[in-house]
Amino acid sequence: MSPGYDHAARWALLTAMLAAGFHETWIRVAREQATGAGSAVLLAPVLGAALAAVALNVRRRPELPIHDRQSDKIAGTIILTVALMVQWLVLPRYSGTYPLLHLDVLAAWVFLLGGCVFLFGLRRTGSYWPAWIVLLAVPPGAVRLVSYGLGGGAVAQAAVVLLVGLAVPAAVATPPVVRRVRRRAGGGADGAADPGGERPAPRSAVVSRREAWRSAPLLVAVALVLALAPLPPAISERVAQGPPPVNGPGQAIPSGWQETETVDYSWAGRMFGPTATLSRQMIRATRVRADWDKLLRPRVAAVQSLTVASTGVLELFPLEMTFDLSAARISPSRTVDLGHEVSARYRTVIDDENLLTWSLMTFAWTRGDDRVQRVTLITVDNHEYDAQFPQTVPGTRSTFSRLVNLLLRGSGAVTDTHPQDKDLAMLTELGTELVSAQWARA
C-alpha cells in the first residue's frame, strides 16, 4: 500500500471511531439545530482547524525522520485518558448546562488528538499545533457565549463562524505570503532558499505503517467506552402539550389571587430570539390561610413566563441563566404533577450573598404549533408584602461563576443538600390552579 493510501486509511479509521464513539453527541447536535438552538455554530472551530491545517501544509518544510514511539504511547495514553475523564466524570457535573457547554464535543476533539498521536506520531501531530489550538482552545461554551454576546441571532452565529473559521487560518498563512512578496520586491525568486531550484525532498511518515495499525485496537476500545457514556436528557422530553395561544405574554390569574404588578423585559428579544417575550406578574392571595402563613398574612408570588419559538432555545438557556445564582445553593429538583399531563420541577434556592431564600416551580409546555413557553412560579421566605424577590437578569457572568465553583469546589458548593420544602404545598396548589385557568381561558 502506498503511503498516500495508508494515511487515508488511518484517517478513515479515526473518522469512524470519532463517529461511533460520539454518535449520541452528533445526533443531539443535529436535533438541537433542528429545534432552533443554533448548535451548528459549535462546528466553527472544525472549519478553522481544517483551514489552519491546509495553510500549514502549504508552508510545510522538510522534517527530520525522528522516531520516538515510546513518547507517542505515553502522550497518546494521557490524552485519551483526559477524553474519558471529560466524558464520564466532568460532563455529569455540568448536566444542567449541557447544551451551553457541550463538553462531549470537547471530549471528541481531545479523542481525535490522542488518536492522531497514536496513528501519526507526536512530532507530526504537534507540527500542526495552530490547528489544534483552534480546535481545543475555542471550546463550545466559549463559542456559545461569544455568539450570545453578539446578539444570539443568525448574524451573530455567522460572525462567530467567520471569526473562528477564517481569522486563525489567515494568521497562519499570512507570514509566508508576506515573505514571498518581499523577496519578489527585492528581486529574489521563490526558490532562492532552495539552491539549484530543486524542491525539498518529500517528508517521510513519522510513524511506520506497522506501528500505527498496532494502535488501532486501543482506539477501538476507547471509542467503545466513550460510546457507553450517557448524555443528559433533552428538555424536549419534559415539554407538555399546552393550551392554544392567547393574546398577551402573561398567564390568566386563577381565582383566589389578584395581579398587583406586571413587568415586561425588553431585552428578551436580544437574548432568546427576536420573537421571544419575557414577563413577570406579581400576584397576591385574596384570602389568608394558616397553613401558608402562621401570622395570617396574604402570600405574594411571582409568575414568570418566557415564550420562545422553539424548545432549542430553552435547551440553550436553562432557567438558572435567567437569575444571578453566583452565590446560591440550589436543592435537587422534585417532580410535581399539576394535572392536564403537566409535570413541574420544584426547587429551593439559598442565596448566601443576598441573604435570600426562595422556592420556585417551573414547567414547560407548547402554546400552539410555533410557540413554547416556560412558566416559573416564585415565592420567598419573607412573607411581608414588600419582600424582595430574585431579579431576572440577562447575563452569563453569574453562570460562569457558578460553573467555576462547581468545578473547583464540587457540587456541595452549589447544592442545598438539606432543603426545607416550606412552600411545596402552596406552589403545587397554585400551579395546579394556574394550569387549569389557562385551559379554561382557552
XYZ file of C-alpha atoms in Angstrom:
442
model
C 0.000 0.000 0.000
C 1.361 3.401 -0.959
C 1.890 5.998 1.799
C -0.988 8.084 0.463
C -3.494 5.234 0.691
C -2.114 4.242 4.096
C -2.610 7.745 5.503
C -6.133 7.866 4.037
C -6.909 4.553 5.734
C -5.660 5.902 9.064
C -7.893 8.963 8.736
C -10.812 6.729 7.788
C -10.273 4.735 10.981
C -10.104 7.902 13.080
C -13.252 9.294 11.481
C -15.132 6.044 12.047
C -14.061 5.905 15.708
C -14.987 9.562 16.203
C -18.426 8.950 14.709
C -19.030 5.719 16.650
C -17.660 6.880 19.996
C -19.713 10.094 19.978
C -22.709 9.055 17.881
C -25.178 10.301 20.509
C -23.398 13.649 20.579
C -23.695 14.217 16.844
C -27.353 13.144 16.906
C -28.019 15.573 19.752
C -26.268 18.440 17.944
C -28.339 17.759 14.823
C -31.564 17.697 16.856
C -30.672 20.914 18.663
C -30.002 22.597 15.335
C -33.345 21.363 14.020
C -35.167 22.746 17.082
C -33.581 26.185 16.753
C -30.750 26.050 19.286
C -28.157 27.076 16.685
C -25.797 24.233 17.590
C -24.203 24.259 14.140
C -22.053 27.143 15.384
C -20.238 24.604 17.582
C -18.565 23.265 14.441
C -16.920 26.626 13.676
C -13.624 25.506 15.295
C -13.619 22.497 12.962
C -13.644 24.811 9.949
C -10.932 26.978 11.468
C -8.747 23.977 12.347
C -9.146 22.457 8.881
C -8.198 25.700 7.121
C -5.286 26.218 9.501
C -4.038 22.689 8.732
C -4.248 23.380 4.994
C -2.321 26.622 5.445
C 0.333 24.815 7.484
C 0.603 22.071 4.893
C 1.192 24.639 2.151
C 4.084 26.214 4.052
C 5.392 22.877 5.359
C 9.153 22.436 5.455
C 11.057 19.111 5.365
C 11.016 17.294 8.698
C 13.669 15.162 10.281
C 12.707 11.462 10.411
C 12.899 11.265 14.202
C 11.062 8.282 15.721
C 10.254 8.044 19.443
C 7.374 5.621 19.693
C 7.604 5.453 23.477
C 6.802 9.165 23.756
C 3.928 8.694 21.326
C 2.404 5.995 23.506
C 2.808 7.955 26.735
C 1.371 11.187 25.343
C -1.408 9.434 23.461
C -2.471 7.439 26.522
C -2.614 10.586 28.665
C -4.691 12.429 26.068
C -7.149 9.557 25.649
C -7.467 9.338 29.436
C -8.379 13.034 29.529
C -11.087 12.414 26.926
C -12.524 9.595 29.047
C -12.467 11.745 32.193
C -14.258 14.626 30.480
C -16.962 12.326 29.115
C -17.507 10.192 32.227
C -16.607 12.492 35.153
C -16.797 16.160 34.175
C -19.843 16.060 31.880
C -22.249 14.704 34.541
C -21.287 17.571 36.866
C -22.464 20.108 34.294
C -25.578 18.278 33.142
C -27.712 21.345 33.867
C -25.798 23.436 31.338
C -25.128 20.657 28.842
C -26.462 22.442 25.717
C -24.455 25.549 26.570
C -21.091 23.900 27.271
C -21.340 20.690 25.214
C -18.338 19.180 26.945
C -18.856 15.993 24.960
C -17.883 17.881 21.807
C -14.695 18.992 23.549
C -14.063 15.377 24.580
C -14.446 14.360 20.931
C -11.691 16.739 19.840
C -9.444 15.509 22.665
C -10.034 11.930 21.489
C -9.162 12.988 17.947
C -5.891 14.495 19.193
C -4.984 11.316 21.064
C -5.825 9.184 18.044
C -3.607 11.325 15.816
C -0.716 10.921 18.251
C -1.061 7.120 18.108
C -1.560 6.867 14.344
C 0.757 9.631 13.091
C 3.134 10.290 15.977
C 3.589 13.081 18.476
C 6.050 15.002 16.328
C 3.879 15.017 13.228
C 0.720 15.822 15.202
C 2.444 18.604 17.125
C 3.654 20.238 13.912
C 0.034 21.259 13.322
C -0.241 22.951 16.715
C -2.088 26.075 15.456
C -4.899 23.865 14.168
C -5.122 22.035 17.485
C -5.191 25.341 19.358
C -8.216 26.412 17.315
C -9.955 23.104 17.957
C -9.213 22.783 21.683
C -8.711 26.341 22.948
C -12.036 27.503 21.489
C -14.447 25.266 23.445
C -18.157 25.055 22.617
C -19.073 27.090 25.689
C -16.880 29.991 24.566
C -18.401 29.862 21.085
C -21.879 29.951 22.605
C -21.091 32.878 24.910
C -19.462 34.913 22.132
C -22.438 34.259 19.889
C -24.760 35.365 22.691
C -22.645 38.470 23.338
C -23.010 39.474 19.691
C -26.774 39.196 19.810
C -27.506 35.496 19.638
C -29.164 35.506 16.205
C -28.190 34.102 12.832
C -25.999 37.136 12.076
C -24.096 36.640 15.347
C -23.573 32.957 14.590
C -22.278 33.789 11.119
C -19.890 36.333 12.639
C -18.538 33.700 15.044
C -18.022 31.233 12.193
C -16.125 33.854 10.187
C -14.055 34.892 13.197
C -13.051 31.391 14.246
C -13.010 29.849 10.783
C -11.004 32.480 8.955
C -9.028 34.590 11.442
C -6.611 31.885 12.614
C -6.001 30.336 9.171
C -5.307 33.810 7.837
C -2.830 34.412 10.664
C -1.052 31.160 9.781
C -0.969 31.732 6.037
C -0.116 35.461 6.020
C 3.572 35.384 7.145
C 4.891 33.197 4.284
C 2.884 35.205 1.748
C 4.417 38.417 3.069
C 7.905 36.921 2.859
C 7.358 35.871 -0.746
C 6.125 39.341 -1.670
C 9.182 40.903 -0.051
C 11.524 38.529 -1.865
C 9.908 39.332 -5.187
C 10.028 43.057 -4.448
C 13.737 42.688 -3.661
C 14.458 40.885 -6.894
C 14.616 37.397 -5.316
C 12.874 34.297 -6.504
C 10.584 31.945 -4.710
C 13.140 29.236 -4.996
C 16.004 31.331 -3.650
C 16.032 29.359 -0.444
C 16.313 26.151 -2.464
C 19.703 26.101 -4.296
C 19.563 24.730 -7.810
C 15.826 25.293 -7.998
C 15.161 21.818 -6.595
C 12.102 21.296 -4.448
C 12.578 19.888 -0.952
C 12.504 16.144 -0.646
C 9.172 14.743 0.479
C 8.950 14.242 4.204
C 8.644 10.700 5.488
C 5.956 9.469 7.837
C 7.000 9.708 11.456
C 5.151 6.517 12.426
C 5.531 3.405 10.308
C 2.522 1.558 8.950
C 3.067 -1.392 11.272
C 3.379 0.717 14.438
C 0.351 2.832 13.559
C -2.008 -0.070 12.930
C -0.900 -1.856 16.074
C -2.579 1.023 17.965
C -5.936 0.502 16.223
C -7.360 -1.980 18.821
C -6.703 0.530 21.629
C -8.539 3.303 19.778
C -11.472 0.970 19.110
C -11.654 0.035 22.815
C -11.549 3.679 23.950
C -14.214 4.648 21.398
C -16.433 1.851 22.712
C -16.081 3.078 26.307
C -16.849 6.639 25.205
C -19.935 5.460 23.327
C -21.336 3.957 26.541
C -21.284 7.304 28.404
C -24.874 8.592 28.896
C -25.839 12.138 27.982
C -28.208 14.371 29.989
C -31.860 14.153 28.888
C -33.110 16.736 26.434
C -35.617 19.315 27.644
C -37.999 18.333 24.840
C -38.718 15.194 26.845
C -40.235 17.405 29.586
C -42.353 19.716 27.381
C -46.078 19.086 27.844
C -48.899 19.784 25.434
C -50.356 23.128 26.462
C -53.499 25.078 25.635
C -53.885 27.143 22.451
C -52.137 30.532 22.425
C -53.895 33.679 23.574
C -53.189 37.363 23.157
C -50.661 38.733 25.600
C -47.483 37.267 27.065
C -48.750 36.600 30.584
C -50.950 33.984 32.239
C -54.573 34.043 33.308
C -54.635 34.516 37.078
C -56.656 31.824 38.891
C -59.398 32.668 41.339
C -58.226 33.479 44.844
C -55.358 35.606 43.518
C -55.110 39.139 42.165
C -52.459 40.702 39.958
C -50.642 43.664 41.547
C -47.887 44.392 39.018
C -46.649 43.333 35.580
C -43.085 43.699 34.288
C -42.062 43.159 30.654
C -38.368 42.604 29.920
C -37.434 44.270 26.640
C -34.062 42.521 26.429
C -35.701 39.110 25.951
C -35.695 39.510 22.170
C -31.917 40.014 22.103
C -31.214 37.017 24.308
C -33.823 34.437 23.324
C -34.654 35.445 19.757
C -36.470 38.314 18.021
C -39.954 36.871 18.674
C -39.351 35.925 22.324
C -41.185 37.597 25.202
C -40.473 37.531 28.929
C -42.812 38.923 31.554
C -43.347 38.698 35.289
C -46.702 39.022 37.016
C -46.740 39.760 40.733
C -49.830 38.235 42.322
C -51.253 38.372 45.852
C -53.626 35.952 47.541
C -57.072 37.375 48.234
C -57.545 35.053 51.182
C -55.353 34.200 54.149
C -54.564 30.659 55.220
C -52.832 29.465 58.354
C -51.064 26.660 56.502
C -49.458 29.258 54.217
C -48.569 31.808 56.914
C -48.904 31.416 60.674
C -49.466 35.166 61.088
C -52.308 35.048 58.545
C -50.589 37.365 56.105
C -51.665 37.151 52.442
C -48.962 35.448 50.432
C -47.268 37.034 47.409
C -45.910 35.110 44.425
C -44.367 35.838 41.053
C -45.451 34.199 37.802
C -42.724 34.474 35.176
C -43.480 33.475 31.577
C -40.852 33.022 28.871
C -42.297 32.414 25.397
C -39.897 31.396 22.610
C -40.086 29.977 19.116
C -38.598 26.530 19.767
C -37.571 24.123 22.502
C -33.950 24.537 21.417
C -33.866 27.997 22.990
C -34.955 26.539 26.340
C -32.225 23.910 25.962
C -29.613 26.588 25.346
C -30.765 28.898 28.159
C -31.780 26.846 31.211
C -33.734 28.513 33.985
C -30.585 29.095 36.053
C -29.231 31.504 33.420
C -32.037 33.997 33.996
C -31.150 34.613 37.653
C -27.997 35.664 39.465
C -27.042 32.419 41.180
C -23.306 33.031 41.517
C -23.527 32.758 45.331
C -26.559 30.496 45.577
C -27.146 26.872 46.516
C -29.950 25.017 44.758
C -31.672 21.897 46.007
C -32.201 18.835 43.814
C -35.416 19.074 41.819
C -38.623 17.255 42.739
C -41.225 16.332 40.139
C -44.778 17.520 40.840
C -47.926 16.646 38.882
C -50.062 19.708 38.074
C -52.777 17.953 36.114
C -53.536 18.087 32.378
C -50.433 15.883 31.891
C -48.182 18.758 33.017
C -45.207 17.878 35.224
C -43.330 20.615 37.070
C -39.997 20.702 38.865
C -39.816 22.159 42.365
C -36.575 23.502 43.872
C -35.428 25.756 46.687
C -32.650 28.340 46.421
C -30.493 29.755 49.208
C -28.723 32.974 48.187
C -25.973 33.426 50.782
C -24.815 36.756 49.381
C -28.211 38.485 49.459
C -29.467 36.501 52.489
C -32.475 35.419 50.448
C -34.230 32.056 50.445
C -36.821 31.343 47.810
C -38.721 28.500 46.176
C -39.543 28.011 42.537
C -41.660 25.657 40.490
C -41.250 25.547 36.736
C -42.799 23.699 33.825
C -42.651 23.948 30.038
C -45.459 23.437 27.526
C -46.341 24.252 23.967
C -48.668 27.144 23.140
C -49.774 26.356 19.622
C -47.669 24.976 16.787
C -44.950 27.628 16.842
C -44.567 28.642 20.481
C -43.013 27.035 23.548
C -43.441 28.534 26.994
C -41.593 28.107 30.272
C -43.638 29.174 33.293
C -41.933 29.740 36.647
C -43.677 30.319 39.977
C -41.574 32.012 42.669
C -42.123 32.583 46.384
C -39.775 33.907 49.069
C -39.447 33.063 52.751
C -40.148 36.657 53.711
C -43.949 36.870 53.754
C -44.141 40.669 54.015
C -45.935 42.489 51.224
C -42.784 44.383 50.159
C -40.470 41.342 50.343
C -37.540 41.233 47.943
C -37.876 38.778 45.054
C -34.964 37.473 42.959
C -34.358 39.658 39.949
C -34.334 38.371 36.392
C -31.065 39.321 34.701
C -29.843 38.932 31.089
C -26.292 37.988 31.955
C -23.955 34.998 31.851
C -21.380 36.204 34.394
C -23.219 34.554 37.274
C -23.481 31.325 35.280
C -19.730 31.348 34.669
C -19.018 31.944 38.374
C -21.337 29.112 39.313
C -19.614 26.750 36.871
C -16.197 27.648 38.270
C -17.408 26.971 41.828
C -18.821 23.651 40.722
C -15.549 22.643 39.087
C -13.183 23.782 41.854
C -15.255 23.209 44.987
C -17.552 20.390 43.937
C -21.324 20.036 43.922
C -21.543 20.781 47.665
C -20.719 24.436 46.992
C -23.724 24.941 44.707
C -26.184 22.344 46.046
C -28.527 22.616 49.012
C -28.373 19.094 50.407
C -30.887 19.709 53.214
C -33.741 21.679 51.636
C -36.792 22.796 53.576
C -39.776 22.490 51.263
C -41.831 25.108 53.070
C -43.849 26.263 50.055
C -44.134 22.960 48.203
C -47.830 22.502 49.051
C -48.652 26.138 48.288
C -46.879 26.184 44.930
C -48.371 22.826 43.972
C -51.864 24.177 44.617
C -51.110 27.456 42.843
C -49.533 25.673 39.874
C -52.479 23.277 39.530
C -54.958 26.159 39.594
C -52.834 28.159 37.155
C -52.689 25.305 34.627
C -56.449 24.774 34.910
C -57.060 28.511 34.440
C -55.143 28.545 31.151
C -57.194 25.666 29.759
C -60.398 27.356 30.928
C -59.299 30.616 29.325
C -58.558 28.860 26.012
